[in-house]
Each structure stands twice: as C-alpha cells, then as structure tokens.
Amino acid sequence: MPSYTVTVATGSQWFAGTDDYIYITLVGTEGCSERTLLDKPLYNDFERGAVDSYDVTVGENLGEMELVKIEKNKYWVHDDWYCKYITVKTPSGDYVEYPCFHWLVDDKEVVLRDGRARLPKDDKTRLEKQHRRKELESRRKTYRWSEWQPGFPMSIDANTHKELPRDIQFDSEKGVDFILNYSKAIENLCVNQFMHMFQSSWNDFADFERIFVRIKNTISEYVMEHWKEDFMFGYQYLNGCNPVMIQKCTKLPEKFPVTHNMVADCLEREMTLEEEIKAGNIYLADYELMEDISPNSTDPCTLQYLAAPICLLYNNSQRKILPLAIQLGQTPGKDNPIFLPSDGQYDWMLAKIWVRSSDFHIHQTVTHLLRTHLVSEVFGVAMFRQLPAVHPAYKLLLPHIRFTIAINTKAREQLICEFGIFDKANGTGGGGHVEMIQKAMRLLTFRSLCFPDAIKARGVDSPEDLPYYYYRDDGNRVWDATKSFVWDVVCIYYDSDNTVQKDEEIQAFVKDVCSFGMQDLDCCEFPKSLKTREDLTEYLTVIIFTASAHHAAVNFGQYDWCSWIPNSPPTMRKPPPTQKGVVDVKFIIESLPDRGRSCWHLGAVWALSQFQENELFLGMYPDEHFIEKPVKEAMESFRKRLAEISSVIKIRNEGKKLPYYYFSPDRIPNSVAV
C-alpha cells in the first residue's frame, strides 16, 4: 500500500505547542486519504519549535498532491497550536511543501495549498478554484472594516487586541502593553520620583538635566548641549525626527509678510530676500494644519496651548539651514509679531520652542501615526480580505504587515483612546489628535506616499541645492532597492501588462484599499485599478516602503531628538506671546511641560524607540512563503543591495557627532510593529 511521509513543523512562538488531537487528510488529483490521527494528548509531539514526522498509509496512490487538510480537536480545553509548515514525501520520492504559518484554534480545519505562488489564472482544477474562493469568503467574514473615528482611514473591526484573529495577534500581549512599557521606561530612566508632580514646574533649564541621569545616547546628549543654537534648529528639518516639513519657498505667502529689512543682517550673499528666493536659497515650514486644533483640556488644573507657526529658513553660504523668521499664528497682525534672530534672546528662543512643539505634534499624529501606522493597516486589512495565501502579492506583503494591525488595535485600546495615555502628556490629547488626522486626511494622497514624488513635490530633490539631506539621500537608496526587488518578483509571475489587468484579485485588493480603506475620498487619489506591471510594482513598493523604511525613519529617532524636553515639548502651558520684549527665562520654564508630563513624555519616546524582541529587519524572510528558486534569488539580490546601503551609511557616519542611521537597512524592521 502506498505510504506518504508527513513532516510537521511547529512554530517557536509562545504556547505554540499543543496537547490536543491533531488530524491530517491528504488530497490528490486521484483521491484523498482517510482522516489520520497524528498526535494524541500528552504524546509530547508538536511542542514549541518541534519538527515531527509521521507515515500516512493509503489504499491507493493519490495522484498529484493538491491539498493538505489539518485539524485540531480539543482534549480538555482548547490549546492553540501554531503550525509553520507541512512537507509531504510522496511514494515516488517527491517532496511537496505546504507553508502554513497559521494558528489552529478551536475545532476549525485549515486547508493548505502547496507553496508555489499562483495567480487566479493558474488554477485549473475545480478543487483549486473552490479552495481559493472559500478562503477569501472566510477571510472577509473575519477581517471586517470599521471606522474608529469619522474621517479616519478605516481599520479592522475589533475593539481590543484579544478580539483580533489569532493569526495577527502578538505572540505575547505583555510585550505591547503601552501602560506597562511606559511605566517600565519611566522606572528604568529613574524619573518615577517626578511622576506625581503634575502642575509642578521645573526651576530652570538645568533642572531638566535631572531626568537625563541615565541617558547614554550620543545624539540626545548633543541635542541637550546645542538645542538653543540656530544650526541645530535648522538641521532637524533635514535629518531630525520629522524631516518632511521643509519645502522650497518660491514666493512668500501673503499671510507671512517678512520683508528684506527684517532679515537683511542674516543674509550672507549680498542679495535681497527676493533675490535669495529666486536663487533657491529660501525654504519654508508651515504648520497650517495646527490652526484651530483643540488643545488638551482633560486636566482642569492645567491650561494647555497650541500654535500654528510659519517658519522661514535660509540655506546659507556654508549650506547650513538656519531660521530667518517665525510667526506663531497663521494670520498676520500686531498681536502676531514676526520673531527674528535679531530679537531679544528669550523672544527668539521661545519662538523656536513653539515651532519645535508644533513640529512634535505634526510628527506624532500625522507623519508617524497616520502616514505609517494607519495607512499600513488599510493595506493589511485589504490584503487579508482580497488576496488568498497562494497569491504572490500576499506572500510578498505578509512579512511587512506582521503585527501592524495588532499594534494599532492596542494603540486604540490604550494610547489614543479617550482617557488614554496620549491625554496624559500631549497638548493635542483629549481629541485634538483626532481633529488633526481628520484634517490631514484631506492632504493624504497616494502620490505623497511615493517617496521620490513626495521629495520632489516639496522642491527638495536636488542634492546640489540642498546637500546633507541624508533623509532624502538614504531614503532614495532604500526606495530604489525595494522597487527593484519588487519588480523582479512581479516579473516572475506577470509576463505582461495584460496579466496584471486580468488578475481580478489584485484589482479587488487595490479597489478595496481606495473604496473602503480610504473611504473613496476624492482627495486621496488612490488608484482603483492597476494597468501595467510598472503600476503594480510602484503600488507594492509603496506598501513595503511605508511599513518598513519610512516608519523606521520617523519612529526610531524619537528618543534621540525628543527626549530633551525643550527641544520637543509635548505641550505648552502658556499661550504664544503676542508681543516682543515680555519674555524671560521664568516665563519660558513655566510655558514648558511640568514635571509629571515631562516624565510621561520621556517614557513614551523611550518605549517607542525600542526594537521588538526577535525583530525581523528589511530583507529577512525566515518564514518561507515563497518556495520558487527565482524569488529566493531575488531576495538574495535584495539583501546584498541592502547590505551595500548599510555599509555606505556606516562609512559616512564614522566620526560624525550627528550620525544619521534611521534609513540604514540593518535598522529597518520589516513592518510597523511598535
């Protein structure tokens, strides 16, 4: 009688093993085996990380293998089990691989296809087509869209982490408990003695150093030492935590009436301000989005304030970016003066502090939360709803969606919810952050997620005009490497543009993202269909780059740049000044966050800047969803190119007091998971 050898690999996740009954059924073109018991409770098979083999004897040859059905039945209580893969050795000696990478929960059966990626057109048999259809029908019931807040990108329909499908939950929920992690960070940083001091101001700037006792971080210490200097203020527009605000100024906005006489002393090329603008040396950072955002009012004992400043920047003869003028509101007038470097020391200092605070809010809520976390979740939910596991795009994207829906759900549960942690320290807490995302959604377009397009749209794409913009230069390198890899994979499965157009699953995926995930907003301009292989390559590159590289670039520098509170105040306790000459050190200290809020902020930026345990970085694909040799070769080429980029960045950073490494591929996690 024919005998098949079945090898089952259990994952290394916590609680991956099982003491339940495990059954398997083999399905071939000529028939199927009987439901065969592989493991009984207490047999100690299928323990965490184990690889176990079994013989399955059948009455006749099953023909060409098509499916493997695996089922878990409870013994006493349900014991979730994580299966990595199954390999079947046929009587003829062939090995057929069945990637699984699923949790088996309850008494549900999991049906697996072999590891070859297939487009819908590649499925010929009734059984293959039926499996594809049923898998998507099941997933659409499990992965449902929900609107967490009006005007937000859609998210998954789950209120808590525990409500999520088991396959997308964290292995250990404790690892992403924001309250626990922030509290640990506060304790590790030795600032917990200040935590009860809400409403209690610091005494002076030196007093802030008391919460820097345990810091061993080159960049944050450099920021602490130089934050008052104009060069440090300007440098952050290029390579700080939020390097997306600077744009070429081709004409001064009417709402920002800066004159040549105001800034003449700061111009170095014997040119007028108008001539400097025409020469391309003037840049702008406009925080218009912050206008009319509600400040945090959750603590009646502490009034908090926001501003919507505009900042004029100068690319001087040494190619340093320096601030020229700052207006703290959007409407010019006598109560909204334009602050200048020639003003009094404390007037100018406070104006810069206000800009840095506004920059912090835009960074946290728009650049980071909306444009990496929430957008990546849209792509992830649509992927689960529209792409079966056998689709090459699913296999390509899955590592870059890992834990993203889980971290966002946890954030909605603890961090950005009403009375959440966000309310404790942030001036936009209590609802202002929701208003910001609602406004920012009107500016979020698909093209703005294409890295080179976003750089060009701001007029900062020229290395000759604007050197030392490492965010741009390194980002372009990683974008190009990622796009080249995606193109290689796309060309393996799509032999023509016509193949893309006729792939109903990829078209449904793209339409689901636009019509449901982005709520069909006209302003977003997300495509509803793809016509060419180039279109598909760019679309998939946007997803991978957003979730991996761009998230890394705007997330992991938070402790570096935001831990020195005066450089990135999370809230301000006095309103913006309406006249010059009235500010002193005491006024500035009383404007900055109190001790309790400072400590919550410090714990937050520390926790958010840490990598996950067992982090998987860009190019690392230990779960072999693809089995085809051409794809593995493309992955290897991708890894080599990424290693070259990491090497170039490492060499450039040697000896630098302000190294830039956020786009270094060896520091870019595959997905948004923190």
XYZ file of C-alpha atoms in Angstrom:
674
model
C 0.000 0.000 0.000
C 1.350 3.495 -0.855
C 2.862 5.372 2.073
C 3.284 9.107 2.438
C 5.650 10.639 4.977
C 4.254 13.803 6.568
C 6.633 16.176 8.368
C 5.060 18.833 10.585
C 6.980 21.815 11.969
C 5.668 23.668 14.999
C 6.460 27.343 15.467
C 8.741 28.736 18.140
C 6.106 31.197 19.384
C 4.991 31.111 22.981
C 2.270 28.494 23.521
C 2.943 27.140 20.010
C 2.770 23.511 21.163
C -0.425 21.567 21.723
C -1.890 18.728 23.745
C -4.992 18.418 21.571
C -5.814 15.810 18.920
C -4.251 16.603 15.535
C -5.642 15.043 12.344
C -4.449 15.271 8.754
C -6.020 14.474 5.390
C -4.086 14.363 2.109
C -5.911 15.324 -1.064
C -4.614 14.496 -4.541
C -5.931 14.563 -8.079
C -6.839 10.840 -7.831
C -8.407 10.799 -4.363
C -7.821 11.552 -0.723
C -6.551 9.746 2.342
C -8.655 8.954 5.358
C -8.603 11.444 8.208
C -5.481 10.313 10.042
C -4.668 10.971 13.701
C -1.119 12.313 14.019
C -0.948 13.251 17.669
C -2.797 12.410 20.846
C -2.841 14.493 24.013
C 0.187 14.040 26.283
C 2.260 12.423 23.497
C 4.611 15.407 23.707
C 4.639 15.834 19.937
C 4.147 19.271 18.404
C 5.912 21.014 21.260
C 7.156 24.527 20.640
C 9.781 24.505 17.854
C 9.479 20.737 17.214
C 9.645 19.013 13.809
C 7.826 15.647 13.814
C 7.382 13.052 11.050
C 4.572 10.522 10.526
C 3.680 7.857 7.988
C 0.262 8.026 6.368
C -0.738 4.833 4.549
C -3.421 4.960 1.866
C -5.210 2.297 -0.148
C -4.127 3.709 -3.498
C -1.878 6.364 -4.964
C -3.475 9.805 -4.583
C -2.025 11.149 -7.828
C -0.600 14.651 -7.893
C -0.872 16.244 -4.467
C -3.296 19.188 -4.307
C -4.264 19.983 -0.708
C -3.455 19.117 2.866
C -6.180 19.419 5.471
C -5.088 19.722 9.092
C -7.479 19.793 12.023
C -7.207 20.194 15.791
C -9.834 18.869 18.211
C -9.803 19.757 21.868
C -8.786 17.270 24.532
C -9.779 19.090 27.689
C -9.712 22.780 26.877
C -8.752 24.339 23.566
C -4.989 24.545 23.199
C -3.974 26.898 20.393
C -1.252 25.489 18.175
C 0.994 27.269 15.678
C 1.946 25.261 12.609
C 4.827 26.554 10.483
C 4.756 24.157 7.556
C 3.994 20.643 6.436
C 6.097 18.649 3.995
C 4.718 15.559 2.256
C 7.044 12.924 0.772
C 5.126 11.001 -1.886
C 5.616 7.287 -2.705
C 7.628 8.366 -5.773
C 10.096 10.217 -3.531
C 8.980 13.761 -4.384
C 8.742 16.361 -1.642
C 5.821 18.813 -1.651
C 6.000 21.808 0.687
C 2.899 23.307 2.286
C 3.606 26.611 4.050
C 1.137 27.158 6.868
C 2.213 29.844 9.340
C -1.213 29.745 10.988
C -2.582 29.289 14.478
C -5.045 26.423 14.737
C -7.723 27.428 17.228
C -10.959 25.833 18.329
C -12.030 22.945 16.068
C -11.556 24.727 12.757
C -9.918 22.927 9.874
C -7.072 24.577 7.955
C -6.707 23.675 4.285
C -3.303 24.282 2.703
C -2.126 24.631 -0.876
C 1.429 23.762 -1.798
C 3.994 26.557 -1.631
C 4.017 27.577 -5.285
C 2.583 31.059 -5.775
C -0.246 31.209 -8.296
C -2.343 33.889 -9.903
C -6.063 33.188 -10.360
C -5.470 32.231 -13.998
C -3.042 29.491 -12.926
C -5.699 27.478 -11.090
C -7.144 24.918 -13.488
C -8.971 22.347 -11.383
C -12.331 22.774 -9.730
C -10.804 21.962 -6.332
C -8.141 24.687 -6.641
C -10.654 27.326 -7.678
C -13.055 26.292 -4.934
C -10.331 26.476 -2.279
C -9.323 29.946 -3.426
C -12.909 31.192 -3.303
C -13.709 29.683 0.089
C -10.553 31.047 1.668
C -11.449 34.608 0.666
C -15.084 34.193 1.691
C -13.928 33.102 5.136
C -11.380 35.882 5.448
C -13.875 38.606 4.529
C -16.062 37.469 7.400
C -13.085 37.556 9.765
C -11.362 40.744 8.574
C -14.102 43.358 8.518
C -13.733 47.101 8.008
C -14.665 49.501 10.781
C -14.467 53.286 11.200
C -12.832 54.060 14.530
C -13.388 57.823 14.173
C -15.238 59.789 11.465
C -12.902 60.834 8.678
C -10.172 58.363 9.650
C -8.792 55.660 7.404
C -10.788 52.515 8.024
C -9.363 49.963 10.450
C -10.140 46.411 11.487
C -13.393 45.684 13.268
C -12.013 44.843 16.715
C -12.126 46.863 19.915
C -9.383 45.015 21.758
C -6.288 43.012 20.942
C -7.967 39.826 22.188
C -10.771 40.240 19.641
C -8.345 40.066 16.712
C -7.986 36.918 14.610
C -5.367 34.758 16.329
C -3.060 34.846 13.304
C -2.429 38.584 13.621
C -2.189 38.886 17.396
C 1.140 39.413 19.113
C 2.744 36.261 20.475
C 2.803 37.867 23.901
C 0.371 40.676 24.600
C 2.507 41.873 27.518
C 5.197 42.947 25.064
C 2.913 45.617 23.618
C 1.103 46.788 26.727
C 1.653 50.544 26.435
C 0.877 51.254 30.076
C 3.295 48.556 31.248
C 6.023 49.528 28.771
C 5.816 53.253 29.515
C 5.842 52.604 33.245
C 8.896 50.367 32.873
C 10.630 53.017 30.786
C 9.909 55.668 33.381
C 11.315 53.401 36.079
C 14.396 52.432 34.048
C 15.123 56.082 33.316
C 14.936 56.816 37.055
C 12.334 59.544 36.668
C 9.497 57.876 38.571
C 10.178 60.138 41.565
C 8.799 63.040 39.497
C 5.676 61.263 38.264
C 3.353 62.651 40.924
C 4.484 66.219 40.220
C 1.829 67.212 37.692
C 1.380 71.024 37.699
C 4.852 71.378 39.271
C 7.214 73.405 37.069
C 10.913 72.810 36.744
C 13.120 75.531 38.191
C 15.326 76.258 35.164
C 16.775 74.586 32.058
C 19.480 72.887 34.094
C 16.733 71.303 36.167
C 15.646 69.310 33.092
C 19.032 67.588 33.196
C 17.945 65.823 36.363
C 15.895 63.447 34.216
C 18.913 62.825 31.984
C 20.861 60.999 34.681
C 20.696 57.577 32.999
C 20.937 58.661 29.367
C 23.841 57.258 27.361
C 22.962 58.450 23.904
C 25.256 60.477 21.672
C 22.579 62.307 19.705
C 20.295 63.154 22.634
C 23.240 64.492 24.637
C 24.363 66.582 21.659
C 20.835 67.941 21.338
C 20.826 68.811 25.025
C 24.074 70.730 24.626
C 23.204 72.577 21.401
C 19.397 72.875 21.261
C 19.457 76.661 21.675
C 21.613 77.166 18.575
C 20.031 78.078 15.241
C 22.040 75.466 13.322
C 20.557 72.678 15.469
C 17.063 74.047 14.948
C 17.569 74.080 11.175
C 19.391 70.761 10.966
C 16.367 68.914 12.316
C 14.345 69.891 9.256
C 16.741 67.760 7.225
C 17.643 64.855 9.466
C 15.653 65.015 12.667
C 12.629 63.061 13.726
C 10.224 64.797 11.343
C 12.256 65.620 8.203
C 9.189 66.088 5.995
C 8.182 69.706 6.682
C 10.812 71.695 4.805
C 9.806 72.901 1.341
C 11.308 75.237 -1.243
C 9.900 78.761 -0.986
C 9.254 80.181 -4.448
C 7.110 83.048 -3.188
C 6.446 84.430 0.269
C 2.874 83.702 1.397
C 0.751 86.819 1.923
C -0.040 85.547 5.406
C 3.670 85.746 6.283
C 4.781 89.322 5.458
C 8.519 89.033 6.009
C 10.474 91.929 4.480
C 14.079 92.183 3.362
C 14.851 94.744 6.058
C 13.737 92.313 8.759
C 16.251 89.645 7.765
C 18.963 91.585 5.915
C 21.500 91.068 8.722
C 21.174 87.280 8.351
C 21.621 87.090 4.573
C 25.191 86.309 3.524
C 25.325 86.591 -0.272
C 24.795 90.340 -0.747
C 21.390 89.611 -2.238
C 17.941 90.831 -1.309
C 15.434 88.438 0.205
C 13.577 88.351 -3.112
C 16.818 87.502 -4.938
C 17.621 84.771 -2.412
C 14.167 83.294 -3.039
C 14.729 83.327 -6.813
C 18.150 81.737 -6.311
C 16.503 78.878 -4.427
C 18.076 79.576 -1.051
C 14.901 80.155 0.956
C 12.736 77.394 2.434
C 9.515 77.299 4.387
C 7.957 75.160 7.106
C 4.256 75.847 7.509
C 2.263 74.296 10.365
C -1.077 75.429 8.996
C -2.614 72.072 9.906
C -2.379 73.046 13.585
C -4.709 76.031 13.185
C -7.905 75.732 15.251
C -6.956 72.339 16.711
C -8.443 71.967 20.201
C -5.794 71.953 22.941
C -5.851 69.346 25.667
C -8.383 70.271 28.346
C -8.507 66.949 30.216
C -6.789 68.457 33.270
C -8.783 71.419 34.611
C -5.835 72.420 36.773
C -3.504 72.959 33.819
C -4.406 75.002 30.769
C -2.582 73.822 27.649
C -1.983 75.659 24.383
C -1.210 75.002 20.719
C 0.056 77.184 17.875
C 0.174 77.040 14.068
C 3.501 78.723 13.257
C 5.203 79.510 9.966
C 8.995 79.408 9.801
C 11.243 80.890 7.106
C 14.567 79.083 6.636
C 17.797 80.092 4.936
C 20.310 77.868 3.185
C 23.388 79.924 3.977
C 26.744 80.052 2.198
C 28.038 77.138 4.308
C 24.992 75.115 3.226
C 23.523 75.126 6.710
C 19.784 75.557 7.188
C 19.091 78.410 9.623
C 15.837 80.024 10.787
C 15.249 83.527 9.424
C 11.806 84.439 10.757
C 8.997 82.860 12.781
C 5.346 83.819 13.015
C 3.419 81.851 15.636
C -0.018 82.153 14.010
C -1.442 81.979 10.527
C -2.987 85.465 10.469
C -0.564 88.415 10.469
C -1.233 91.371 12.725
C 0.062 93.403 15.638
C -0.823 90.585 18.069
C 1.041 88.080 15.916
C 4.549 89.512 15.542
C 7.247 88.060 13.321
C 10.113 86.923 15.555
C 13.662 87.311 14.265
C 17.192 86.200 15.225
C 17.926 89.894 15.941
C 15.233 89.991 18.644
C 15.943 89.546 22.325
C 17.498 86.223 23.326
C 14.409 84.889 25.079
C 11.906 86.109 22.489
C 13.775 84.202 19.785
C 14.283 81.156 21.998
C 10.599 80.881 22.868
C 9.552 81.340 19.233
C 11.778 78.408 18.242
C 10.452 76.329 21.132
C 6.908 76.910 19.889
C 7.867 75.742 16.398
C 9.531 72.647 17.835
C 6.417 71.868 19.875
C 4.179 72.192 16.811
C 6.617 70.039 14.856
C 6.336 67.388 17.561
C 2.541 67.291 17.224
C 2.640 67.028 13.426
C 5.259 64.327 13.692
C 3.469 62.182 16.237
C -0.023 62.400 14.812
C 0.398 62.875 11.063
C 3.872 61.789 9.930
C 4.038 58.826 12.297
C 0.549 57.678 13.323
C -1.457 58.464 10.187
C 1.058 58.105 7.394
C 2.747 54.896 8.579
C 0.598 53.097 11.189
C -2.933 53.742 9.963
C -2.127 53.613 6.252
C -0.279 50.312 6.679
C -3.307 48.876 8.461
C -5.503 49.788 5.494
C -3.198 47.868 3.178
C -3.085 44.966 5.644
C -6.826 44.547 6.128
C -7.439 44.796 2.366
C -4.729 42.208 1.749
C -6.361 39.686 4.074
C -9.753 40.346 2.523
C -8.793 40.149 -1.145
C -5.618 38.092 -1.603
C -5.506 34.346 -0.885
C -2.384 32.875 0.677
C -1.362 31.371 -2.665
C -1.224 34.786 -4.395
C 2.348 36.076 -4.938
C 1.418 39.565 -3.713
C 0.105 38.079 -0.457
C 3.333 36.151 0.056
C 5.360 39.271 -0.717
C 3.408 41.618 1.564
C 2.665 39.418 4.575
C 6.054 39.950 6.320
C 5.517 43.708 6.018
C 2.079 43.570 7.668
C 3.335 41.496 10.622
C 1.857 42.761 13.916
C 0.761 46.096 12.379
C -2.954 45.572 12.926
C -2.173 44.318 16.428
C -0.097 47.345 17.446
C -2.729 49.718 16.052
C -5.529 47.934 17.858
C -3.546 48.108 21.081
C -2.967 51.827 20.478
C -6.700 52.431 20.002
C -7.298 50.436 23.171
C -4.763 52.189 25.431
C -2.880 55.013 23.780
C -5.004 57.318 21.603
C -8.418 56.453 23.038
C -10.444 58.705 25.310
C -8.636 58.978 28.680
C -5.706 57.097 27.128
C -2.006 57.635 27.685
C -1.886 60.221 24.898
C -4.011 62.511 27.049
C -1.507 62.496 29.900
C 1.312 64.455 28.306
C 0.343 65.728 24.874
C -1.108 69.117 24.113
C -3.271 67.562 21.384
C -4.661 64.901 23.721
C -8.334 64.888 24.607
C -9.433 64.995 20.968
C -7.067 67.390 19.251
C -5.142 64.480 17.740
C -8.392 63.199 16.216
C -9.067 66.602 14.646
C -5.531 66.651 13.246
C -5.939 63.318 11.490
C -9.299 64.350 10.095
C -7.680 67.458 8.593
C -4.559 65.614 7.433
C -6.647 63.041 5.567
C -7.551 65.767 3.066
C -3.851 66.096 2.234
C -3.011 62.392 2.161
C -2.655 61.272 -1.450
C -1.246 58.100 -2.933
C 1.496 60.070 -4.683
C 2.556 61.565 -1.336
C 3.363 58.009 -0.203
C 5.709 57.530 -3.165
C 8.972 58.665 -1.601
C 10.646 60.287 -4.643
C 7.398 62.049 -5.564
C 6.974 63.423 -2.046
C 10.538 64.751 -2.036
C 10.088 66.380 -5.451
C 6.729 67.906 -4.506
C 8.452 69.847 -1.711
C 11.164 71.057 -4.085
C 13.973 69.461 -2.062
C 15.080 66.790 -4.545
C 18.370 68.384 -5.627
C 21.492 67.283 -3.681
C 23.361 70.213 -5.260
C 20.865 72.786 -3.970
C 20.321 71.112 -0.611
C 23.239 68.893 0.454
C 23.456 66.933 3.723
C 19.791 65.903 3.456
C 20.518 62.319 4.495
C 16.834 61.502 4.938
C 16.333 62.175 1.224
C 19.522 60.502 0.013
C 19.289 57.347 2.125
C 15.548 57.109 1.582
C 16.000 57.197 -2.184
C 18.576 54.401 -1.971
C 16.263 52.158 0.039
C 13.273 53.036 -2.169
C 15.216 52.122 -5.321
C 16.448 48.844 -3.830
C 12.951 47.910 -2.685
C 11.388 48.830 -6.011
C 13.991 46.807 -7.909
C 13.258 43.756 -5.739
C 9.509 44.128 -6.187
C 9.959 44.479 -9.954
C 11.940 41.225 -10.021
C 9.139 39.409 -8.182
C 6.376 40.968 -10.275
C 8.083 39.895 -13.495
C 8.325 36.289 -12.289
C 4.535 35.978 -12.111
C 3.256 38.619 -14.540
C 4.527 38.177 -18.087
C 2.710 41.246 -19.426
C 0.595 44.254 -18.517
C -2.428 42.303 -19.694
C -1.782 39.719 -16.956
C -1.979 42.496 -14.370
C -5.231 43.810 -15.804
C -6.821 40.350 -15.788
C -5.798 39.491 -12.216
C -9.164 40.054 -10.556
C -7.729 39.519 -7.081
C -5.056 42.219 -7.273
C -7.609 44.573 -8.821
C -10.071 43.815 -5.992
C -7.299 44.462 -3.469
C -6.483 47.873 -4.933
C -10.149 48.819 -5.138
C -10.790 47.712 -1.543
C -7.959 49.968 -0.337
C -9.424 53.003 -2.109
C -13.170 52.430 -1.902
C -13.318 51.110 1.659
C -9.977 51.619 3.426
C -9.632 55.240 2.308
C -13.423 55.679 2.152
C -13.314 56.649 -1.525
C -12.193 60.172 -0.680
C -11.737 62.144 -3.904
C -8.770 63.985 -2.444
C -6.751 60.840 -1.744
C -6.364 59.905 -5.422
C -5.597 56.278 -4.602
C -5.861 54.123 -7.741
C -8.892 51.883 -8.096
C -7.198 49.667 -10.667
C -3.730 48.913 -11.993
C -2.966 48.689 -15.684
C 0.729 47.851 -16.007
C 3.474 45.890 -14.306
C 5.110 49.221 -13.502
C 1.909 50.358 -11.753
C 1.788 47.166 -9.713
C 5.473 47.429 -8.818
C 5.088 51.002 -7.587
C 1.950 50.127 -5.611
C 3.583 47.203 -3.817
C 6.733 49.255 -3.230
C 4.664 51.962 -1.528
C 3.195 49.366 0.844
C 6.537 47.783 1.747
C 8.448 51.075 1.993
C 5.767 52.775 4.121
C 5.581 49.900 6.596
C 9.314 49.288 6.853
C 11.678 52.067 5.826
C 9.550 55.154 6.296
C 8.193 54.001 9.627
C 11.752 53.355 10.803
C 12.884 56.795 9.614
C 10.203 58.651 11.582
C 9.910 56.368 14.602
C 13.268 55.215 15.920
C 14.751 58.687 16.295
C 12.159 59.787 18.820
C 14.358 59.321 21.853
C 17.341 60.906 20.090
C 15.513 64.118 19.214
C 12.561 64.355 21.591
C 13.949 63.274 24.960
C 15.419 66.700 25.689
C 12.103 68.314 26.564
C 12.851 71.936 25.497
C 13.713 70.661 22.004
C 10.357 68.893 21.540
C 7.837 69.985 24.168
C 4.792 67.707 24.085
C 2.642 70.507 25.465
C 2.867 74.207 26.358
C 1.317 75.702 29.472
C 1.245 79.358 28.440
C -0.187 80.827 25.241
C 2.116 82.028 22.441
C 3.442 85.547 23.114
C 1.558 88.330 21.340
C 4.317 90.934 21.648
C 8.051 91.122 21.907
C 10.131 92.074 24.936
C 7.979 90.491 27.637
C 9.582 87.052 27.865
C 12.189 85.945 30.393
C 13.582 82.583 31.497
C 10.894 82.166 34.132
C 8.152 82.646 31.524
C 9.743 80.016 29.261
C 10.136 77.477 32.067
C 6.516 77.995 33.076
C 5.493 77.501 29.437
C 7.261 74.149 29.154
C 5.682 70.887 30.406
C 5.522 70.295 34.143
C 7.490 67.521 35.798
C 4.832 64.837 35.590
C 4.085 65.396 31.905
C 7.790 65.583 31.114
C 8.291 62.141 32.612
C 5.358 60.589 30.751
C 6.766 62.076 27.562
C 10.244 60.750 28.268
C 8.915 57.257 28.970
C 6.872 57.356 25.771
C 9.675 58.374 23.411
C 11.978 55.828 25.034
C 9.495 52.969 24.668
C 8.570 53.906 21.097
C 12.228 53.970 20.065
C 12.971 50.379 21.093
C 13.044 47.454 18.686
C 10.819 44.456 19.348
C 12.332 41.258 20.704
C 13.383 38.966 17.839
C 12.943 41.832 15.382
C 12.993 40.975 11.682
C 14.759 43.593 9.588
C 14.316 44.524 5.948
C 15.294 41.656 3.664
C 14.911 38.999 6.388
C 12.273 36.439 5.395
C 12.718 33.423 7.697
C 9.153 32.216 7.029
C 9.458 30.753 3.554
C 6.147 31.684 1.986
C 7.843 31.508 -1.417
C 9.432 28.207 -2.439
C 10.360 29.111 -6.022
C 14.070 29.475 -6.746
C 13.755 32.690 -8.843
C 12.092 34.511 -5.929
C 14.728 33.277 -3.485
C 17.386 34.566 -5.850
C 15.605 37.933 -5.996
C 15.558 38.015 -2.180
C 19.269 37.302 -2.043
C 19.989 40.126 -4.502
C 17.797 42.400 -2.375
C 19.734 41.503 0.766
C 23.069 42.172 -0.937
C 21.923 45.573 -2.143
C 20.589 46.452 1.304
C 23.897 45.379 2.880
C 25.743 47.692 0.495
C 23.494 50.594 1.515
C 24.090 49.841 5.202
C 27.836 49.838 4.559
C 27.738 53.191 2.728
C 25.753 54.754 5.578
C 28.075 53.311 8.199
C 31.163 54.703 6.463
C 29.549 58.136 6.059
C 28.575 58.226 9.739
C 32.071 57.461 11.044
C 33.291 60.282 13.242
C 30.079 62.307 12.928
C 28.688 63.904 16.066
C 25.230 63.654 14.496
C 25.184 60.352 12.607
C 22.121 59.596 10.500
C 21.199 55.921 10.532
C 17.391 55.730 10.524
C 17.285 54.547 6.895
C 20.122 52.056 7.363
C 18.555 48.731 6.265
C 20.091 46.835 9.180
C 17.994 49.089 11.460
C 14.761 48.973 9.444
C 12.219 46.461 10.805
C 10.121 44.734 8.157
C 6.854 46.112 9.491
C 5.123 48.640 11.725
C 5.183 46.724 14.992
C 5.993 49.300 17.676
